[in-house]
GROMACS .gro file of C-alpha atoms in nm:
model
  379
    1MET     CA    1   2.449  -1.025  -3.650
    2LEU     CA    2   2.346  -0.971  -3.316
    3ARG     CA    3   2.437  -0.629  -3.234
    4PRO     CA    4   2.118  -0.468  -3.429
    5LEU     CA    5   1.910  -0.675  -3.165
    6LEU     CA    6   2.072  -0.571  -2.861
    7PRO     CA    7   1.860  -0.271  -2.764
    8PHE     CA    8   1.555  -0.481  -2.819
    9ILE     CA    9   1.713  -0.764  -2.585
   10VAL     CA   10   1.802  -0.528  -2.319
   11ILE     CA   11   1.406  -0.425  -2.281
   12LEU     CA   12   1.288  -0.766  -2.290
   13PRO     CA   13   1.268  -0.799  -1.894
   14SER     CA   14   1.077  -0.501  -1.852
   15LEU     CA   15   0.855  -0.554  -2.170
   16ALA     CA   16   0.791  -0.920  -2.034
   17TYR     CA   17   0.693  -0.792  -1.692
   18SER     CA   18   0.443  -0.548  -1.813
   19LEU     CA   19   0.278  -0.816  -2.027
   20ILE     CA   20   0.287  -1.075  -1.727
   21ALA     CA   21   0.149  -0.797  -1.502
   22PHE     CA   22  -0.141  -0.761  -1.740
   23ALA     CA   23  -0.219  -1.120  -1.784
   24CYS     CA   24  -0.232  -1.148  -1.396
   25ALA     CA   25  -0.461  -0.868  -1.367
   26ARG     CA   26  -0.686  -1.007  -1.592
   27ARG     CA   27  -0.706  -1.344  -1.419
   28PHE     CA   28  -0.768  -1.163  -1.084
   29PHE     CA   29  -1.052  -0.943  -1.195
   30SER     CA   30  -1.218  -1.194  -1.385
   31VAL     CA   31  -1.271  -1.416  -1.099
   32PRO     CA   32  -1.592  -1.335  -0.930
   33PRO     CA   33  -1.551  -1.226  -0.557
   34PRO     CA   34  -1.664  -1.460  -0.300
   35ARG     CA   35  -2.014  -1.405  -0.125
   36SER     CA   36  -2.096  -1.520   0.237
   37PRO     CA   37  -2.423  -1.503   0.403
   38GLU     CA   38  -2.239  -1.457   0.754
   39ALA     CA   39  -2.176  -1.107   0.874
   40PRO     CA   40  -1.908  -1.161   1.143
   41ALA     CA   41  -1.854  -0.905   1.417
   42VAL     CA   42  -1.588  -0.668   1.349
   43THR     CA   43  -1.344  -0.430   1.502
   44ILE     CA   44  -1.217  -0.143   1.295
   45LEU     CA   45  -0.901  -0.036   1.459
   46LYS     CA   46  -0.771   0.293   1.337
   47PRO     CA   47  -0.431   0.454   1.488
   48VAL     CA   48  -0.446   0.837   1.431
   49LYS     CA   49  -0.218   1.142   1.455
   50GLY     CA   50  -0.285   1.471   1.287
   51MET     CA   51  -0.523   1.556   1.016
   52ASP     CA   52  -0.534   1.393   0.673
   53ALA     CA   53  -0.713   1.511   0.348
   54GLY     CA   54  -1.087   1.478   0.438
   55SER     CA   55  -1.038   1.326   0.773
   56TYR     CA   56  -1.410   1.351   0.858
   57GLU     CA   57  -1.555   1.174   0.542
   58ASN     CA   58  -1.252   0.942   0.561
   59PHE     CA   59  -1.380   0.809   0.905
   60ALA     CA   60  -1.746   0.869   0.821
   61SER     CA   61  -1.708   0.611   0.532
   62PHE     CA   62  -1.662   0.338   0.789
   63CYS     CA   63  -1.965   0.416   0.970
   64ARG     CA   64  -2.185   0.421   0.632
   65GLN     CA   65  -2.139   0.062   0.565
   66GLU     CA   66  -2.420  -0.159   0.425
   67TYR     CA   67  -2.341  -0.427   0.663
   68ALA     CA   68  -2.556  -0.658   0.860
   69GLY     CA   69  -2.308  -0.753   1.151
   70PRO     CA   70  -2.191  -0.587   1.465
   71VAL     CA   71  -1.897  -0.308   1.407
   72GLN     CA   72  -1.710  -0.147   1.667
   73MET     CA   73  -1.484   0.138   1.554
   74LEU     CA   74  -1.191   0.198   1.788
   75PHE     CA   75  -0.970   0.500   1.742
   76ALA     CA   76  -0.632   0.523   1.906
   77ALA     CA   77  -0.434   0.825   1.974
   78ALA     CA   78  -0.116   0.925   2.176
   79SER     CA   79  -0.226   1.267   2.275
   80ALA     CA   80  -0.573   1.451   2.389
   81ASP     CA   81  -0.436   1.760   2.215
   82ASP     CA   82  -0.408   1.603   1.865
   83PRO     CA   83  -0.615   1.809   1.639
   84VAL     CA   84  -0.800   1.494   1.497
   85ILE     CA   85  -0.957   1.458   1.826
   86PRO     CA   86  -1.254   1.688   1.761
   87VAL     CA   87  -1.324   1.516   1.450
   88ILE     CA   88  -1.353   1.169   1.614
   89ARG     CA   89  -1.574   1.359   1.885
   90ARG     CA   90  -1.812   1.464   1.606
   91LEU     CA   91  -1.833   1.136   1.458
   92MET     CA   92  -1.919   0.986   1.801
   93GLU     CA   93  -2.210   1.237   1.834
   94GLU     CA   94  -2.345   1.173   1.475
   95PHE     CA   95  -2.301   0.790   1.443
   96GLY     CA   96  -2.352   0.685   1.822
   97GLY     CA   97  -2.087   0.658   2.093
   98ASP     CA   98  -2.183   0.302   2.159
   99ARG     CA   99  -2.028   0.202   1.819
  100ILE     CA  100  -1.724   0.440   1.829
  101SER     CA  101  -1.450   0.446   2.112
  102LEU     CA  102  -1.129   0.652   2.160
  103VAL     CA  103  -0.850   0.556   2.353
  104ILE     CA  104  -0.577   0.809   2.433
  105ASN     CA  105  -0.265   0.641   2.571
  106PRO     CA  106   0.091   0.793   2.509
  107ALA     CA  107   0.253   0.468   2.649
  108LEU     CA  108   0.549   0.367   2.408
  109HIS     CA  109   0.612  -0.003   2.319
  110GLY     CA  110   0.905   0.043   2.052
  111PRO     CA  111   1.005   0.303   1.792
  112ASN     CA  112   0.720   0.259   1.575
  113TYR     CA  113   0.456   0.483   1.731
  114LYS     CA  114   0.175   0.383   1.524
  115VAL     CA  115   0.209   0.010   1.646
  116SER     CA  116   0.235   0.155   2.005
  117ASN     CA  117  -0.110   0.306   1.952
  118LEU     CA  118  -0.241  -0.023   1.823
  119ILE     CA  119  -0.097  -0.200   2.132
  120ASN     CA  120  -0.288   0.048   2.366
  121ALA     CA  121  -0.623   0.009   2.207
  122PHE     CA  122  -0.633  -0.349   2.135
  123PRO     CA  123  -0.738  -0.475   2.489
  124GLN     CA  124  -1.066  -0.287   2.415
  125ALA     CA  125  -1.127  -0.455   2.081
  126ARG     CA  126  -1.432  -0.647   2.099
  127HIS     CA  127  -1.460  -0.881   1.813
  128ASP     CA  128  -1.231  -1.141   1.654
  129ILE     CA  129  -1.208  -0.999   1.325
  130ILE     CA  130  -0.969  -0.688   1.367
  131ILE     CA  131  -0.923  -0.444   1.067
  132VAL     CA  132  -0.654  -0.196   1.071
  133CYS     CA  133  -0.684   0.098   0.831
  134ASP     CA  134  -0.458   0.398   0.771
  135SER     CA  135  -0.613   0.732   0.867
  136ASP     CA  136  -0.619   0.870   0.533
  137ILE     CA  137  -0.809   0.576   0.373
  138ARG     CA  138  -1.184   0.604   0.275
  139VAL     CA  139  -1.381   0.301   0.156
  140PRO     CA  140  -1.707   0.213  -0.052
  141PRO     CA  141  -2.027   0.097   0.124
  142ASP     CA  142  -1.968  -0.277   0.057
  143TYR     CA  143  -1.620  -0.262   0.175
  144LEU     CA  144  -1.678  -0.476   0.504
  145LYS     CA  145  -1.910  -0.711   0.317
  146SER     CA  146  -1.636  -0.778   0.070
  147VAL     CA  147  -1.361  -0.808   0.314
  148THR     CA  148  -1.510  -1.040   0.551
  149ALA     CA  149  -1.648  -1.269   0.273
  150ARG     CA  150  -1.295  -1.390   0.224
  151PHE     CA  151  -1.287  -1.512   0.585
  152SER     CA  152  -1.539  -1.785   0.482
  153ASP     CA  153  -1.230  -2.005   0.403
  154PRO     CA  154  -1.097  -2.094   0.762
  155ARG     CA  155  -0.721  -2.125   0.614
  156VAL     CA  156  -0.735  -1.739   0.543
  157GLY     CA  157  -0.586  -1.554   0.844
  158LEU     CA  158  -0.522  -1.217   0.681
  159VAL     CA  159  -0.731  -1.016   0.432
  160THR     CA  160  -0.557  -0.713   0.264
  161SER     CA  161  -0.708  -0.469  -0.008
  162LEU     CA  162  -0.567  -0.287  -0.304
  163TYR     CA  163  -0.588   0.078  -0.306
  164ARG     CA  164  -0.595   0.344  -0.538
  165THR     CA  165  -0.623   0.754  -0.576
  166SER     CA  166  -0.897   0.888  -0.794
  167SER     CA  167  -0.841   1.260  -0.732
  168VAL     CA  168  -0.505   1.444  -0.744
  169PRO     CA  169  -0.486   1.813  -0.633
  170THR     CA  170  -0.126   1.864  -0.756
  171ILE     CA  171   0.129   1.727  -0.996
  172ALA     CA  172   0.340   1.585  -0.732
  173ALA     CA  173   0.010   1.397  -0.588
  174ALA     CA  174  -0.039   1.247  -0.942
  175ILE     CA  175   0.318   1.125  -0.954
  176GLU     CA  176   0.230   0.940  -0.634
  177ALA     CA  177  -0.116   0.829  -0.738
  178THR     CA  178  -0.002   0.698  -1.111
  179GLY     CA  179   0.264   0.495  -0.924
  180PHE     CA  180  -0.026   0.296  -0.744
  181THR     CA  181  -0.154   0.215  -1.089
  182ALA     CA  182   0.153   0.155  -1.300
  183GLU     CA  183   0.381  -0.004  -1.051
  184MET     CA  184   0.217  -0.111  -0.698
  185ILE     CA  185  -0.090  -0.289  -0.818
  186PRO     CA  186   0.078  -0.473  -1.086
  187ASN     CA  187   0.377  -0.568  -0.859
  188VAL     CA  188   0.115  -0.708  -0.591
  189LEU     CA  189  -0.092  -0.900  -0.872
  190VAL     CA  190   0.218  -1.051  -1.007
  191ALA     CA  191   0.331  -1.161  -0.669
  192LEU     CA  192  -0.007  -1.314  -0.617
  193HIS     CA  193  -0.019  -1.525  -0.897
  194LEU     CA  194   0.344  -1.633  -0.905
  195GLU     CA  195   0.422  -1.712  -0.554
  196GLY     CA  196   0.108  -1.613  -0.341
  197LEU     CA  197   0.121  -1.318  -0.097
  198SER     CA  198   0.347  -1.308   0.182
  199PHE     CA  199   0.286  -0.948   0.288
  200ALA     CA  200   0.009  -0.709   0.364
  201LEU     CA  201  -0.096  -0.367   0.230
  202GLY     CA  202  -0.117  -0.109   0.517
  203ALA     CA  203  -0.424   0.079   0.374
  204SER     CA  204  -0.655  -0.230   0.475
  205MET     CA  205  -0.538  -0.524   0.688
  206ALA     CA  206  -0.806  -0.744   0.829
  207VAL     CA  207  -0.673  -1.028   1.066
  208ARG     CA  208  -0.840  -1.292   1.260
  209ARG     CA  209  -0.754  -1.242   1.641
  210GLU     CA  210  -0.614  -1.620   1.633
  211ALA     CA  211  -0.380  -1.530   1.373
  212LEU     CA  212  -0.262  -1.207   1.532
  213ALA     CA  213  -0.231  -1.408   1.862
  214SER     CA  214   0.002  -1.676   1.665
  215ILE     CA  215   0.252  -1.439   1.584
  216GLY     CA  216   0.256  -1.266   1.933
  217GLY     CA  217   0.012  -0.992   1.870
  218PHE     CA  218   0.073  -0.634   1.770
  219GLU     CA  219   0.381  -0.625   1.998
  220ALA     CA  220   0.568  -0.825   1.745
  221LEU     CA  221   0.570  -0.544   1.512
  222ALA     CA  222   0.665  -0.262   1.760
  223ASP     CA  223   1.044  -0.250   1.640
  224TYR     CA  224   0.957  -0.233   1.272
  225LEU     CA  225   0.900   0.038   1.031
  226ALA     CA  226   0.705  -0.147   0.781
  227ASP     CA  227   0.432  -0.281   1.023
  228ASP     CA  228   0.213  -0.367   0.740
  229TYR     CA  229   0.479  -0.584   0.549
  230GLN     CA  230   0.586  -0.746   0.874
  231LEU     CA  231   0.236  -0.834   0.993
  232GLY     CA  232   0.136  -1.019   0.660
  233ASN     CA  233   0.485  -1.193   0.658
  234LYS     CA  234   0.461  -1.328   1.004
  235VAL     CA  235   0.097  -1.429   0.961
  236HIS     CA  236   0.231  -1.606   0.651
  237ARG     CA  237   0.505  -1.802   0.802
  238ALA     CA  238   0.275  -1.877   1.076
  239GLY     CA  239   0.092  -2.084   0.842
  240TRP     CA  240  -0.198  -1.907   0.761
  241HIS     CA  241  -0.322  -1.782   0.388
  242ILE     CA  242  -0.333  -1.411   0.291
  243ALA     CA  243  -0.606  -1.307   0.051
  244LEU     CA  244  -0.619  -1.010  -0.167
  245ASP     CA  245  -0.960  -0.837  -0.178
  246GLY     CA  246  -1.063  -0.679  -0.488
  247THR     CA  247  -1.285  -0.413  -0.382
  248PHE     CA  248  -1.052  -0.095  -0.385
  249VAL     CA  249  -1.013   0.131  -0.098
  250GLU     CA  250  -0.932   0.516  -0.165
  251SER     CA  251  -0.587   0.677  -0.068
  252MET     CA  252  -0.679   1.034  -0.020
  253LEU     CA  253  -0.363   1.241  -0.098
  254ARG     CA  254  -0.314   1.591   0.035
  255ALA     CA  255  -0.175   1.896  -0.177
  256GLU     CA  256   0.182   1.875  -0.139
  257GLU     CA  257   0.490   1.985  -0.328
  258LEU     CA  258   0.740   1.715  -0.503
  259LEU     CA  259   1.003   1.713  -0.238
  260PRO     CA  260   0.784   1.548   0.047
  261VAL     CA  261   0.648   1.324  -0.211
  262LEU     CA  262   0.991   1.196  -0.319
  263ALA     CA  263   1.120   1.172   0.035
  264ARG     CA  264   0.812   0.951   0.123
  265GLN     CA  265   0.878   0.720  -0.179
  266LEU     CA  266   1.262   0.695  -0.054
  267ARG     CA  267   1.135   0.608   0.270
  268TRP     CA  268   0.908   0.334   0.145
  269ALA     CA  269   1.211   0.211  -0.084
  270ARG     CA  270   1.479   0.188   0.183
  271THR     CA  271   1.224   0.007   0.414
  272MET     CA  272   1.157  -0.265   0.156
  273ARG     CA  273   1.507  -0.294   0.074
  274ALA     CA  274   1.571  -0.362   0.441
  275SER     CA  275   1.264  -0.604   0.486
  276ARG     CA  276   1.304  -0.793   0.156
  277PRO     CA  277   1.657  -0.736   0.016
  278GLY     CA  278   1.674  -0.996  -0.236
  279GLY     CA  279   1.358  -0.930  -0.383
  280TYR     CA  280   1.386  -0.570  -0.374
  281LEU     CA  281   1.716  -0.591  -0.559
  282ALA     CA  282   1.566  -0.804  -0.829
  283SER     CA  283   1.272  -0.562  -0.879
  284GLY     CA  284   1.522  -0.302  -1.052
  285MET     CA  285   1.526  -0.548  -1.348
  286THR     CA  286   1.152  -0.492  -1.414
  287LEU     CA  287   1.181  -0.128  -1.404
  288PRO     CA  288   1.128   0.036  -1.752
  289PHE     CA  289   1.358   0.349  -1.733
  290PRO     CA  290   1.699   0.157  -1.706
  291GLY     CA  291   1.591  -0.072  -1.981
  292ALA     CA  292   1.527   0.254  -2.210
  293LEU     CA  293   1.857   0.400  -2.086
  294LEU     CA  294   2.068   0.059  -2.172
  295ALA     CA  295   1.900   0.043  -2.495
  296ALA     CA  296   2.008   0.370  -2.592
  297PHE     CA  297   2.353   0.278  -2.480
  298VAL     CA  298   2.405  -0.055  -2.651
  299ALA     CA  299   2.210   0.033  -2.983
  300PRO     CA  300   2.436   0.059  -3.292
  301SER     CA  301   2.241   0.371  -3.427
  302PHE     CA  302   2.005   0.620  -3.332
  303PRO     CA  303   1.701   0.472  -3.520
  304LEU     CA  304   1.726   0.146  -3.359
  305ALA     CA  305   1.759   0.324  -3.036
  306LEU     CA  306   1.436   0.498  -3.092
  307ALA     CA  307   1.272   0.195  -3.225
  308ALA     CA  308   1.349  -0.008  -2.896
  309ILE     CA  309   1.266   0.271  -2.669
  310ALA     CA  310   0.910   0.327  -2.887
  311LEU     CA  311   0.855  -0.039  -2.840
  312LEU     CA  312   0.887  -0.060  -2.471
  313TYR     CA  313   0.699   0.246  -2.395
  314GLY     CA  314   0.427   0.174  -2.634
  315VAL     CA  315   0.359  -0.150  -2.442
  316ARG     CA  316   0.427   0.037  -2.113
  317LEU     CA  317   0.169   0.296  -2.194
  318ALA     CA  318  -0.089   0.082  -2.320
  319VAL     CA  319  -0.081  -0.159  -2.038
  320THR     CA  320  -0.084   0.093  -1.784
  321THR     CA  321  -0.397   0.264  -1.944
  322ALA     CA  322  -0.570  -0.049  -1.945
  323PHE     CA  323  -0.480  -0.091  -1.579
  324SER     CA  324  -0.631   0.242  -1.494
  325ARG     CA  325  -0.931   0.215  -1.716
  326CYS     CA  326  -1.017  -0.142  -1.707
  327PHE     CA  327  -0.901  -0.282  -1.372
  328VAL     CA  328  -0.807  -0.012  -1.121
  329ARG     CA  329  -1.087   0.243  -1.263
  330ASP     CA  330  -0.919   0.531  -1.107
  331GLY     CA  331  -0.994   0.790  -1.399
  332LEU     CA  332  -0.619   0.922  -1.404
  333LEU     CA  333  -0.542   0.784  -1.748
  334PRO     CA  334  -0.503   0.884  -2.017
  335ALA     CA  335  -0.513   1.254  -1.873
  336TRP     CA  336  -0.185   1.188  -1.667
  337LEU     CA  337  -0.043   0.953  -1.924
  338TRP     CA  338   0.234   1.197  -2.021
  339LEU     CA  339   0.369   1.164  -1.656
  340ILE     CA  340   0.443   0.800  -1.676
  341PRO     CA  341   0.785   0.831  -1.832
  342LEU     CA  342   0.874   1.088  -1.532
  343ARG     CA  343   0.756   0.878  -1.279
  344ASP     CA  344   0.949   0.573  -1.405
  345MET     CA  345   1.262   0.789  -1.408
  346LEU     CA  346   1.202   0.913  -1.056
  347ALA     CA  347   1.104   0.541  -0.951
  348PHE     CA  348   1.439   0.426  -1.079
  349PHE     CA  349   1.680   0.702  -0.912
  350THR     CA  350   1.465   0.622  -0.586
  351TRP     CA  351   1.550   0.244  -0.629
  352ALA     CA  352   1.892   0.324  -0.681
  353LEU     CA  353   1.932   0.588  -0.387
  354SER     CA  354   1.756   0.333  -0.142
  355PHE     CA  355   2.085   0.158  -0.161
  356LEU     CA  356   2.310   0.456  -0.052
  357GLY     CA  357   2.172   0.502   0.278
  358ASN     CA  358   1.967   0.363   0.580
  359ARG     CA  359   1.805   0.673   0.745
  360VAL     CA  360   1.467   0.763   0.710
  361GLU     CA  361   1.226   1.025   0.832
  362TRP     CA  362   0.868   0.945   0.935
  363ARG     CA  363   0.607   1.190   1.085
  364GLY     CA  364   0.878   1.428   1.188
  365SER     CA  365   1.119   1.163   1.354
  366ARG     CA  366   1.444   1.009   1.223
  367PHE     CA  367   1.517   0.656   1.231
  368ARG     CA  368   1.820   0.435   1.133
  369LEU     CA  369   1.708   0.123   0.935
  370ARG     CA  370   1.858  -0.234   1.044
  371PRO     CA  371   1.879  -0.546   0.862
  372GLY     CA  372   1.547  -0.722   0.833
  373GLY     CA  373   1.346  -0.415   0.893
  374LYS     CA  374   1.386  -0.305   1.238
  375ILE     CA  375   1.429   0.066   1.318
  376GLU     CA  376   1.585   0.271   1.610
  377GLU     CA  377   1.496   0.628   1.650
  378LEU     CA  378   1.778   0.882   1.638
  379ALA     CA  379   1.821   1.165   1.856
   0.00000   0.00000   0.00000
């Protein structure tokens, strides 16, 4: 009697997770964001290396903020020959050199070069709210107003932001971008509502100077690859609250082929496996593709297998489309809806491959991952 139900039983974890994620998203986006009459002084600390897609517009979006408080923009580079330096010089000319500074310092403080840039530039940060954003991020005009309002709660030590991609130049970029909508954002919202955030997202991290000092400053992150996860986790363990801001920032993806995108996905997966092994292992249960495979394997007949898979992906595609159109508003779906099953398949194989090695490549360098997420550079 139980055998005909087996294909439907094995898809339950993934099916339930989709519905839970949808409920968490409705709850999060239905709450009006906080508003604060205060506009605290902010330092935007931006480590750079090389050019990204639309570097000038990415940087300029931080200079065009509708914000009443003082804003310092502090760039950190390791080399005066970096091709992004002329872009920063142009920015200084157009928006004022008194607001924008550039620190060039090659000193290394650990294997994470990005964190070394942050350490080198931090002594010049003038304000007590420090915002670290990746160089490929573009923000809306109300970004600073929205993020800083979360600090009206004195318990909040760090504010992180959701990110999306609304324009994809290639199919490979679409695979990455739909992953934000179909996997990353749902995972963050489920974590937020079920256990509270204990990590940060590297696209945008705003931290109180006091909270940063309580974990030992940026120096505490120099030996880790996932510096965003570690910053949030250390701030959380130091007793501060982490707030999630609902104003999306844009991750500007360049035109890439599939292999570099998959390599980056594998690097992220291995880093998360090393940083959070138990949670990462359990996350495999929520992936839809292995549920579909298992349903096909245990079903006593082809029609039952097809019915189970159709139910799983009917719900999956409906929830993902709702995320895209109602919550994330990235404009990717339904145009790229056909890509979701392929993306799910790649996500499963990436998850599985992450357990088969501990080496990653990052910005031209090779590293070995250690337990806990620390890294050592390979010759």
